[in-house]
mmCIF file of C-alpha atoms in Angstrom:
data_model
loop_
_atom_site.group_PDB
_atom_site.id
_atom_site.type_symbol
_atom_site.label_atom_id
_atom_site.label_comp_id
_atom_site.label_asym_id
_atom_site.label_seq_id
_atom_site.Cartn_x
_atom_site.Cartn_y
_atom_site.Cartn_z
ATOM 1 C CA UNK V 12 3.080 12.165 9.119
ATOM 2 C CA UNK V 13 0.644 14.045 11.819
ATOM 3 C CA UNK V 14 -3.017 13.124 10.540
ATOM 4 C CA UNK V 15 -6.094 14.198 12.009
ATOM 5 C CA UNK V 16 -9.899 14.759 11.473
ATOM 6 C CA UNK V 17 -11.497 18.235 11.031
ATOM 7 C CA UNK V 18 -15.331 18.612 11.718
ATOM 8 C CA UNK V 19 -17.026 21.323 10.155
ATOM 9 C CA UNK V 20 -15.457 24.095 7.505
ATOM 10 C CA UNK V 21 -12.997 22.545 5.003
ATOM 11 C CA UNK V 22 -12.678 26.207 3.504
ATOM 12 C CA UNK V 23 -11.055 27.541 6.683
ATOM 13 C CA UNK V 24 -8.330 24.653 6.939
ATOM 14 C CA UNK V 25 -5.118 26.836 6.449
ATOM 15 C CA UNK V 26 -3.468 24.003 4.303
ATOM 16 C CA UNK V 27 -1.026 23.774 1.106
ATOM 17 C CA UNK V 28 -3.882 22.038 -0.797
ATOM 18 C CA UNK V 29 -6.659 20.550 -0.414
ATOM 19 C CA UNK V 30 -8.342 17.813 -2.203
ATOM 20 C CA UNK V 31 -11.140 15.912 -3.308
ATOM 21 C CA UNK V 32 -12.758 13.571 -5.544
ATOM 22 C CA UNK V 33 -14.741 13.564 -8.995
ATOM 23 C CA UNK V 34 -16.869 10.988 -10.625
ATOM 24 C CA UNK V 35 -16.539 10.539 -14.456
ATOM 25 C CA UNK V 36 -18.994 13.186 -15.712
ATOM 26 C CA UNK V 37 -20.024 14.758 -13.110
ATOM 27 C CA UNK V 38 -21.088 18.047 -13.483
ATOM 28 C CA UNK V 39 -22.251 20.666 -10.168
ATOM 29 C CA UNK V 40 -25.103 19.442 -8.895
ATOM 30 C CA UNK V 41 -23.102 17.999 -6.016
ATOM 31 C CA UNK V 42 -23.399 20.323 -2.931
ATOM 32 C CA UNK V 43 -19.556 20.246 -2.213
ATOM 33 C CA UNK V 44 -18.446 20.890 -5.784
ATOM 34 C CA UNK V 45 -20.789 23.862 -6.185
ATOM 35 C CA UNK V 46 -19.584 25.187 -2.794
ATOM 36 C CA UNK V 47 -15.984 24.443 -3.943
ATOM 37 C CA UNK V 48 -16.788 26.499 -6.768
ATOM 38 C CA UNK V 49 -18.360 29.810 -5.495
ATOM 39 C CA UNK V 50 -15.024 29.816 -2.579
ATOM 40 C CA UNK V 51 -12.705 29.246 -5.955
ATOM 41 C CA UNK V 52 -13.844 31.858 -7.880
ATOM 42 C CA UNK V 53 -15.793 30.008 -10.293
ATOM 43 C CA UNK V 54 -12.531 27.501 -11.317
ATOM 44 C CA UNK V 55 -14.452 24.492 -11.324
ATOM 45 C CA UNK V 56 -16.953 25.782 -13.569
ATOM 46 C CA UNK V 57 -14.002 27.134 -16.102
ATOM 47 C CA UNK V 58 -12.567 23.347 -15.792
ATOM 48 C CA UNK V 59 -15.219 21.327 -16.453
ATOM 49 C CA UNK V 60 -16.186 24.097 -19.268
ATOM 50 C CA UNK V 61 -12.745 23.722 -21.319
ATOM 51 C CA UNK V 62 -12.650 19.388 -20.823
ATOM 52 C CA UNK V 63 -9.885 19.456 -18.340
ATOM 53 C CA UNK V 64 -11.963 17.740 -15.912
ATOM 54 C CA UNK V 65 -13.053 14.312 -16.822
ATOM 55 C CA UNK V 66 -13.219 12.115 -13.320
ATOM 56 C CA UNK V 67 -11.256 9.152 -14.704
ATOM 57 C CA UNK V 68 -9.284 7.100 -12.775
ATOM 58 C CA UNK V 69 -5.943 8.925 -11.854
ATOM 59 C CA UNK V 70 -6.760 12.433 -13.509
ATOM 60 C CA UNK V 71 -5.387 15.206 -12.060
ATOM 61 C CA UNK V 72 -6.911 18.826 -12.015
ATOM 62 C CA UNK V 73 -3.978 21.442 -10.214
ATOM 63 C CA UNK V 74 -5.956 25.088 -9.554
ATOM 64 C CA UNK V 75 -4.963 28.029 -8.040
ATOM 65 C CA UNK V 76 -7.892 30.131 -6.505
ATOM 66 C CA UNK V 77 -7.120 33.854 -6.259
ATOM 67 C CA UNK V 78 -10.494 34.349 -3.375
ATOM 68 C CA UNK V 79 -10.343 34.956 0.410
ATOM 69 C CA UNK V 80 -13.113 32.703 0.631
ATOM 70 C CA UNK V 81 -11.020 29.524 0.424
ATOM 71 C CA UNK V 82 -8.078 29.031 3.087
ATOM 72 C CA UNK V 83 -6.225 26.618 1.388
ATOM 73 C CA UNK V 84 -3.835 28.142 -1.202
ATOM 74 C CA UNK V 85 -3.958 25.132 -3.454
ATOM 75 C CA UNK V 86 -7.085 23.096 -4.778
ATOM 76 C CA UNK V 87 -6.108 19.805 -6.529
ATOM 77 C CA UNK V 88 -8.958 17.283 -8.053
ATOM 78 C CA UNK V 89 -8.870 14.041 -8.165
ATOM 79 C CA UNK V 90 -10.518 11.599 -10.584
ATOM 80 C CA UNK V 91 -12.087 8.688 -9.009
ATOM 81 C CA UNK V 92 -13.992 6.881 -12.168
ATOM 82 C CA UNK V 93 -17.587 5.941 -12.271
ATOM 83 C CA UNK V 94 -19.928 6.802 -9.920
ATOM 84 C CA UNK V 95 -21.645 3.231 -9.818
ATOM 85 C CA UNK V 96 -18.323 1.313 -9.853
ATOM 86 C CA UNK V 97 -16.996 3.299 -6.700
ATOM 87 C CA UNK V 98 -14.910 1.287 -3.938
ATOM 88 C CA UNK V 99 -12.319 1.580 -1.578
ATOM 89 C CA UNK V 100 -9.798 0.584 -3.667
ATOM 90 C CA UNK V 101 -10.839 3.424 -5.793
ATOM 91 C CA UNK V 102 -10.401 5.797 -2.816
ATOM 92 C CA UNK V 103 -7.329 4.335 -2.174
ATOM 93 C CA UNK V 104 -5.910 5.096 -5.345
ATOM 94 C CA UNK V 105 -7.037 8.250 -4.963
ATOM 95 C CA UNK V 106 -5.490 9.427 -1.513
ATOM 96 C CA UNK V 107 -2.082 8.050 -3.301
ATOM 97 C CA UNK V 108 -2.474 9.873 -6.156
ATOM 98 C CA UNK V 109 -2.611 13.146 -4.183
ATOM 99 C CA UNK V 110 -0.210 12.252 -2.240
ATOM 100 C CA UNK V 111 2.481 11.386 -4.782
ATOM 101 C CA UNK V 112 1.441 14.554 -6.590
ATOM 102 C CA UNK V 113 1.944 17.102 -3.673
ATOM 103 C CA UNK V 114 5.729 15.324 -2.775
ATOM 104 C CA UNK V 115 5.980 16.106 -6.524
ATOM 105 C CA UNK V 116 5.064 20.331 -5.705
ATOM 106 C CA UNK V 117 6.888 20.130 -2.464
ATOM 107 C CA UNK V 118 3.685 20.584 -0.606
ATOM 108 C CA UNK V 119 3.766 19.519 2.914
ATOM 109 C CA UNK V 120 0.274 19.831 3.819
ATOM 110 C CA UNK V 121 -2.637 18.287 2.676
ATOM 111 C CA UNK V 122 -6.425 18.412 3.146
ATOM 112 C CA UNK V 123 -9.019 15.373 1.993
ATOM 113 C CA UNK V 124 -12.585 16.765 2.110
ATOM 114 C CA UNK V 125 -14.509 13.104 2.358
ATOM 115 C CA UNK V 126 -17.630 12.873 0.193
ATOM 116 C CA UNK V 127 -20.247 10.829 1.496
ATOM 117 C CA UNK V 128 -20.865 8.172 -1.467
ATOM 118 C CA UNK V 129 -19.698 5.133 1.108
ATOM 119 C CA UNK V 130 -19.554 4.390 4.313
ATOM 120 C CA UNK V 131 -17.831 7.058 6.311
ATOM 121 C CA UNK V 132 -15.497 5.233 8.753
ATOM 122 C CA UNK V 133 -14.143 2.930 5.505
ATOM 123 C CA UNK V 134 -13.419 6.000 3.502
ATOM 124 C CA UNK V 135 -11.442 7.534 5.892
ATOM 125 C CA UNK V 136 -9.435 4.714 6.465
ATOM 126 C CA UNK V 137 -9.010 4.049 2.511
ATOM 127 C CA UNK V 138 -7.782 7.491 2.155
ATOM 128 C CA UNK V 139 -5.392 7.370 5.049
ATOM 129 C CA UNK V 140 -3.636 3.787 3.536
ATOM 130 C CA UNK V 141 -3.276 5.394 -0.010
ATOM 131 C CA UNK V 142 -1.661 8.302 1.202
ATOM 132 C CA UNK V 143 0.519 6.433 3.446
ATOM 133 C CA UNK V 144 1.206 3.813 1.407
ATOM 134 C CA UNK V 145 1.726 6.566 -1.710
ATOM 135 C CA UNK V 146 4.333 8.045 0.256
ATOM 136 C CA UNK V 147 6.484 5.189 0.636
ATOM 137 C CA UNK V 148 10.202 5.564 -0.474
ATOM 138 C CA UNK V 149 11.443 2.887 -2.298
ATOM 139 C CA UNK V 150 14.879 4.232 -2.769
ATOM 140 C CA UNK V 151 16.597 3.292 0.662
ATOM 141 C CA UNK V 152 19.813 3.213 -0.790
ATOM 142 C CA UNK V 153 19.658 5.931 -3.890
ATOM 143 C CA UNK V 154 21.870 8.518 -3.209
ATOM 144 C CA UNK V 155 21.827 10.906 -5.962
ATOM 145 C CA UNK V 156 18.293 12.988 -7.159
ATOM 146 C CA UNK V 157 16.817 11.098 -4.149
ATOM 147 C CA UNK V 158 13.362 12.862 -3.757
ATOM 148 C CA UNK V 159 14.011 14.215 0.088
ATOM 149 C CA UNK V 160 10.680 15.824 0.278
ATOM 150 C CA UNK V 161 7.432 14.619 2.017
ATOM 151 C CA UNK V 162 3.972 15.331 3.447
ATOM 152 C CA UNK V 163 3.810 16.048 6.805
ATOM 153 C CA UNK V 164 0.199 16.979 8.059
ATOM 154 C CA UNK V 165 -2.941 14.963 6.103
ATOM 155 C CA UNK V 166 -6.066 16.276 7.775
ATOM 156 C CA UNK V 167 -9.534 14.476 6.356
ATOM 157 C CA UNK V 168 -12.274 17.253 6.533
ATOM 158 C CA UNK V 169 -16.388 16.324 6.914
ATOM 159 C CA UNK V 170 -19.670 17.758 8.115
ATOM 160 C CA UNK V 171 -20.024 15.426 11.173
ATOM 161 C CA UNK V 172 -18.555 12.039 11.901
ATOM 162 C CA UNK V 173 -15.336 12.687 13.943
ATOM 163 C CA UNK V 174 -15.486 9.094 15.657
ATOM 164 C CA UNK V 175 -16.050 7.848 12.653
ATOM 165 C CA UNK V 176 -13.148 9.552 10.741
ATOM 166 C CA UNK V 177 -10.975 8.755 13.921
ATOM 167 C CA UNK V 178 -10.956 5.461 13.707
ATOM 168 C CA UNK V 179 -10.950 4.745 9.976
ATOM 169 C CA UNK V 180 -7.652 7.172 10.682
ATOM 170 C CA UNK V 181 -6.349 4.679 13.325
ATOM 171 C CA UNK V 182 -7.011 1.338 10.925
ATOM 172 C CA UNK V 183 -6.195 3.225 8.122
ATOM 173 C CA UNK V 184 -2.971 3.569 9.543
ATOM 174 C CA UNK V 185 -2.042 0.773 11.495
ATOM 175 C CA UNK V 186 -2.359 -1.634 7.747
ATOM 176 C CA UNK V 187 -0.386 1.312 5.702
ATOM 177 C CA UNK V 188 2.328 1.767 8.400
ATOM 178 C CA UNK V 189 2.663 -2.457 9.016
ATOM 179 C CA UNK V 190 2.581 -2.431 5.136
ATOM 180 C CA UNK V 191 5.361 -0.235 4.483
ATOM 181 C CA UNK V 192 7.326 -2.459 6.792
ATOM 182 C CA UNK V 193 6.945 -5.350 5.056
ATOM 183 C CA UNK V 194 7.592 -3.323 1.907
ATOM 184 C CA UNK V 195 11.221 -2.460 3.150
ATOM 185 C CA UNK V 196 12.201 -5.716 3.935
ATOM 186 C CA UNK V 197 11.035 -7.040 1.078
ATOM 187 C CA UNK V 198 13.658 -4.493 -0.895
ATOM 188 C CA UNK V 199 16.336 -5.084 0.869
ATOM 189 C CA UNK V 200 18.877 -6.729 -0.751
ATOM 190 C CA UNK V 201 19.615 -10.478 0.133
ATOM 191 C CA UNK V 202 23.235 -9.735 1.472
ATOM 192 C CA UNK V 203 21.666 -7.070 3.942
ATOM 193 C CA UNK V 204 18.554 -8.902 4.886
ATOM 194 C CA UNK V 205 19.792 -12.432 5.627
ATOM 195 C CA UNK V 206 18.212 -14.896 7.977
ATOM 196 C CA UNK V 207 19.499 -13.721 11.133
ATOM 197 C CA UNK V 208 19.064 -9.924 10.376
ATOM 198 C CA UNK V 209 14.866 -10.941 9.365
ATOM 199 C CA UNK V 210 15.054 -12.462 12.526
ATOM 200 C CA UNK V 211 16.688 -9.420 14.579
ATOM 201 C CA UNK V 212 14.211 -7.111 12.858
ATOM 202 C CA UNK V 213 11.357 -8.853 13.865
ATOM 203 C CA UNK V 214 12.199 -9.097 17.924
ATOM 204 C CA UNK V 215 12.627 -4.983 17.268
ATOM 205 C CA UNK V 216 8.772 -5.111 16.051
ATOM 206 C CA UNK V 217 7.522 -7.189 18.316
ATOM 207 C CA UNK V 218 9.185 -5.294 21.186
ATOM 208 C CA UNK V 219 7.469 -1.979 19.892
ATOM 209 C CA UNK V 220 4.298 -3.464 19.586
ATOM 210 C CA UNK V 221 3.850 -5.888 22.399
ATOM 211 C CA UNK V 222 3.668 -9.253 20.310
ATOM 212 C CA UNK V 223 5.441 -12.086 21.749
ATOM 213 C CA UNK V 224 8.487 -13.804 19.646
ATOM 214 C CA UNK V 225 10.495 -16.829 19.538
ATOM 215 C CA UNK V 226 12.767 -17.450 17.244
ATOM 216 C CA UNK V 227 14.407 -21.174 16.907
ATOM 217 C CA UNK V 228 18.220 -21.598 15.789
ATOM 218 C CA UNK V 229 19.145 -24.328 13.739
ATOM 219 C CA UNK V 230 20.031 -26.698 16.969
ATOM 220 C CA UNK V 231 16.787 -26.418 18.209
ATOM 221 C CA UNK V 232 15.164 -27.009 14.498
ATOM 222 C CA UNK V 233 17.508 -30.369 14.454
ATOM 223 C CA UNK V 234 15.492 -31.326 17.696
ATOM 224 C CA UNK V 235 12.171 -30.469 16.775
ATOM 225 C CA UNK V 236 13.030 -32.678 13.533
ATOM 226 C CA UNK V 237 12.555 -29.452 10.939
ATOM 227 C CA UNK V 238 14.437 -31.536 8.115
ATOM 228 C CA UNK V 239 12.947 -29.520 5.203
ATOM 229 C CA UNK V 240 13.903 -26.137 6.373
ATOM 230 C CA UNK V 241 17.134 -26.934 7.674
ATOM 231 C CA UNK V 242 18.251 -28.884 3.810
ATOM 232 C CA UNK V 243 17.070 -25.847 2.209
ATOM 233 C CA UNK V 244 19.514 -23.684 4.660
ATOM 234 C CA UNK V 245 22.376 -26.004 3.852
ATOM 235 C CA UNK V 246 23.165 -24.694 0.287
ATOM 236 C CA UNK V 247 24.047 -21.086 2.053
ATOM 237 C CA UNK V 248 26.481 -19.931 4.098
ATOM 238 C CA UNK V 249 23.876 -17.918 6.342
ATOM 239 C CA UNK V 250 22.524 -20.227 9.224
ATOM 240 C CA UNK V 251 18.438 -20.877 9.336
ATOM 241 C CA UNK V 252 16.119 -19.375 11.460
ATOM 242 C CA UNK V 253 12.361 -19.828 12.311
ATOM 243 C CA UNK V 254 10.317 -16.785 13.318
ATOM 244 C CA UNK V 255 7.381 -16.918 15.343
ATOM 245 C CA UNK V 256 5.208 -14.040 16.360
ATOM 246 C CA UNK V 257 2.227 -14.465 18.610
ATOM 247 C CA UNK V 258 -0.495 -11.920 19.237
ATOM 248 C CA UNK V 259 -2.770 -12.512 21.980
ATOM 249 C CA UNK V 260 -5.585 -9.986 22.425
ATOM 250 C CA UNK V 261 -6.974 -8.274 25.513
ATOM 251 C CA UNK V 262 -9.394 -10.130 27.110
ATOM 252 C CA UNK V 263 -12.871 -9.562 25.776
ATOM 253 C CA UNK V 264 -11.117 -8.432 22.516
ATOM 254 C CA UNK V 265 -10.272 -10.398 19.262
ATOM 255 C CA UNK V 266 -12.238 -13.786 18.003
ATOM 256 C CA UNK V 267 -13.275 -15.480 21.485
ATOM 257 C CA UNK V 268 -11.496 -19.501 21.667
ATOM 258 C CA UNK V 269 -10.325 -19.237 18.224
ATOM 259 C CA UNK V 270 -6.814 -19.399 16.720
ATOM 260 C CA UNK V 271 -5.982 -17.972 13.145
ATOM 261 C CA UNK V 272 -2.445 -18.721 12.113
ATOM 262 C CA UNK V 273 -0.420 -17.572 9.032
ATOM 263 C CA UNK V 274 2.418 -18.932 7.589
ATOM 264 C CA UNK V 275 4.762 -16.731 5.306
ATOM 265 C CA UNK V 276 7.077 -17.879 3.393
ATOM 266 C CA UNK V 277 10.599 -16.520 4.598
ATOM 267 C CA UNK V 278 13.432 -18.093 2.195
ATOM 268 C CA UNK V 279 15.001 -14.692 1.771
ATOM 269 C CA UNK V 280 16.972 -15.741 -1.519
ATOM 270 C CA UNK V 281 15.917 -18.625 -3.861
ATOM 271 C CA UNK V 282 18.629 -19.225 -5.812
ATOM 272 C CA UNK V 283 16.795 -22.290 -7.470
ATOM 273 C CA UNK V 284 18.051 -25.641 -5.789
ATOM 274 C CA UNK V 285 19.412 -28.333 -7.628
ATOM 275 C CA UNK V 286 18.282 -26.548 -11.209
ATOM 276 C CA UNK V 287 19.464 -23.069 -10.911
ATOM 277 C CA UNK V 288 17.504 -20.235 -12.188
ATOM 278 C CA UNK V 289 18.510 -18.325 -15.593
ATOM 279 C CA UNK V 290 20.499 -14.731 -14.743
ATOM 280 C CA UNK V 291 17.246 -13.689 -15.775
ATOM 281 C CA UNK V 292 15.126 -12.353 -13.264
ATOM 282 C CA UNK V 293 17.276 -13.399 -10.792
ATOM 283 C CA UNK V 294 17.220 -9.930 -8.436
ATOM 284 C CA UNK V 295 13.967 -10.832 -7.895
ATOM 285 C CA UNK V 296 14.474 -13.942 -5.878
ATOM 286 C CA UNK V 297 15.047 -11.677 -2.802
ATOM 287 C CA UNK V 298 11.443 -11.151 -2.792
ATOM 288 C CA UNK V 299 10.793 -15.074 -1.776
ATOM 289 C CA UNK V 300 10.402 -13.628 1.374
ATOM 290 C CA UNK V 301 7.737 -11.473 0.752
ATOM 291 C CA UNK V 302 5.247 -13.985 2.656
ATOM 292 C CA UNK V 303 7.570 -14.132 5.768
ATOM 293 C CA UNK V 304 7.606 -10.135 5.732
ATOM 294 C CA UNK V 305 4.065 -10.299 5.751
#
């Protein structure tokens, strides 16, 4: 997905839709929902008139505006709850929930007109993550009514701010993208993604992205004395491996003499040792690795 910022007139951005959100009861008095208004022909005003518009969390209002004044040739509203409760999580909801709904109309362009009710940089990159992370495809394998069609362009739209935007966009979409990575792994089934294959996929990453890697067999686990690892590997078939990633910043970047580890999980079936696990729920042990992916 191309995303970019756009300074200036949202109603000349020649897109499929464009979007915004609304607070639970709010009514015109906001400067962008009037101006929406006049360039739609008076729609918001016929909306909020019959009760279609509410604001709650997750409503949806799909218009049509038959004016020249307004470029885009779809207007779709978003409802973001209360006013006083707003967050980025909210936001984030809300850039998924526009998201998911153009795939839905086959629209492959979208336009998010940022209001300023938070901090501008952290709304842009809260928009960006929900509509990345709302266009995720969980259906690697699905073969038949597989839904083939996707966003391509997100532009966020403001009155000033472009740094700003820019890098919320860049954040924004560094955590959705590295997200959705983890989220594929975590799907795939255990006799795809076995040990070595987790291990294979993360020297791929880490070659893209510059981290360094090691990644210890089960000979050199014996050595280091990794008993606890190695007698969970024994009741499989697939040998053990132990991933480690290492990202060292540029110098005069990152947290100056200090080391933050994490440590993920990466069993990537538990079958349920020495007590096995009831059938039920048992598809779900492929996500043990979830902290590994991570």
């Amino acid at each position: 997905m191309k995303i970019r910022s756009s300074i200036g007139k949202f109603h000349e951005l020649d897109l499929d839709v464009l979007v915004t959100s609304v607070f639970e009861g709010e009514g015109l008095e906001d400067q962008l929902l009037r101006e929406l208004d006049s360039r739609s022909g008076g729609l918001l005003s016929k909306v909020q008139a019959s009760g279609e518009l509410k604001g709650k969390p997750g409503e949806t209002v799909y218009l049509v505006p038959a004016s020249e004044k307004l470029a885009a040739r779809r207007l779709l509203l978003v409802g973001a709850g209360k006013r006083e409760e707003a967050n980025f999580d909210a936001l984030r909801q809300v850039g998924g929930t526009a998201v998911r709904f153009s795939r839905q109309r086959g629209l492959r362009s979208l336009g998010f007109v940022l209001r300023p009710t938070l901090d501008l940089e952290r709304t842009a990159q809260a928009v960006v993550e929900g509509v990345i992370l709302g266009q995720f495809d969980p259906g690697t394998y699905k073969t038949q009514e597989k839904e083939e069609r996707q966003v391509e362009e997100l532009v966020l739209s403001a009155e000033s701010g472009r740094a700003e935007i820019d890098r919320g966009i860049e954040r924004g979409s560094i955590l959705a993208k590295a997200t959705n990575f983890a989220r594929n792994l975590v799907n795939e089934p255990a006799s795809v993604l076995t040990p070595r294959e987790m291990a294979k996929r993360a020297e791929d990453m880490a070659s893209r992205y510059g981290l360094d890697i090691t990644v210890l067999d089960e000979k050199q686990m014996k050595e280091l004395g990794m008993g606890a690892i190695l007698g969970v590997a024994q009741g499989s078939d697939e040998p053990a491996r132990m991933i480690v990633l290492r990202y060292v910043p540029q110098e005069g970047k990152g947290l100056a003499g200090e080391l933050v580890a994490l440590v993920g999980k990466g069993i990537t079936f538990d079958s349920g040792g020495i007590s096995l696990k009831t059938p039920e729920g048992m598809e779900r042990m492929k996500y043990d690795m979830a902290g590994g992916a991570a």
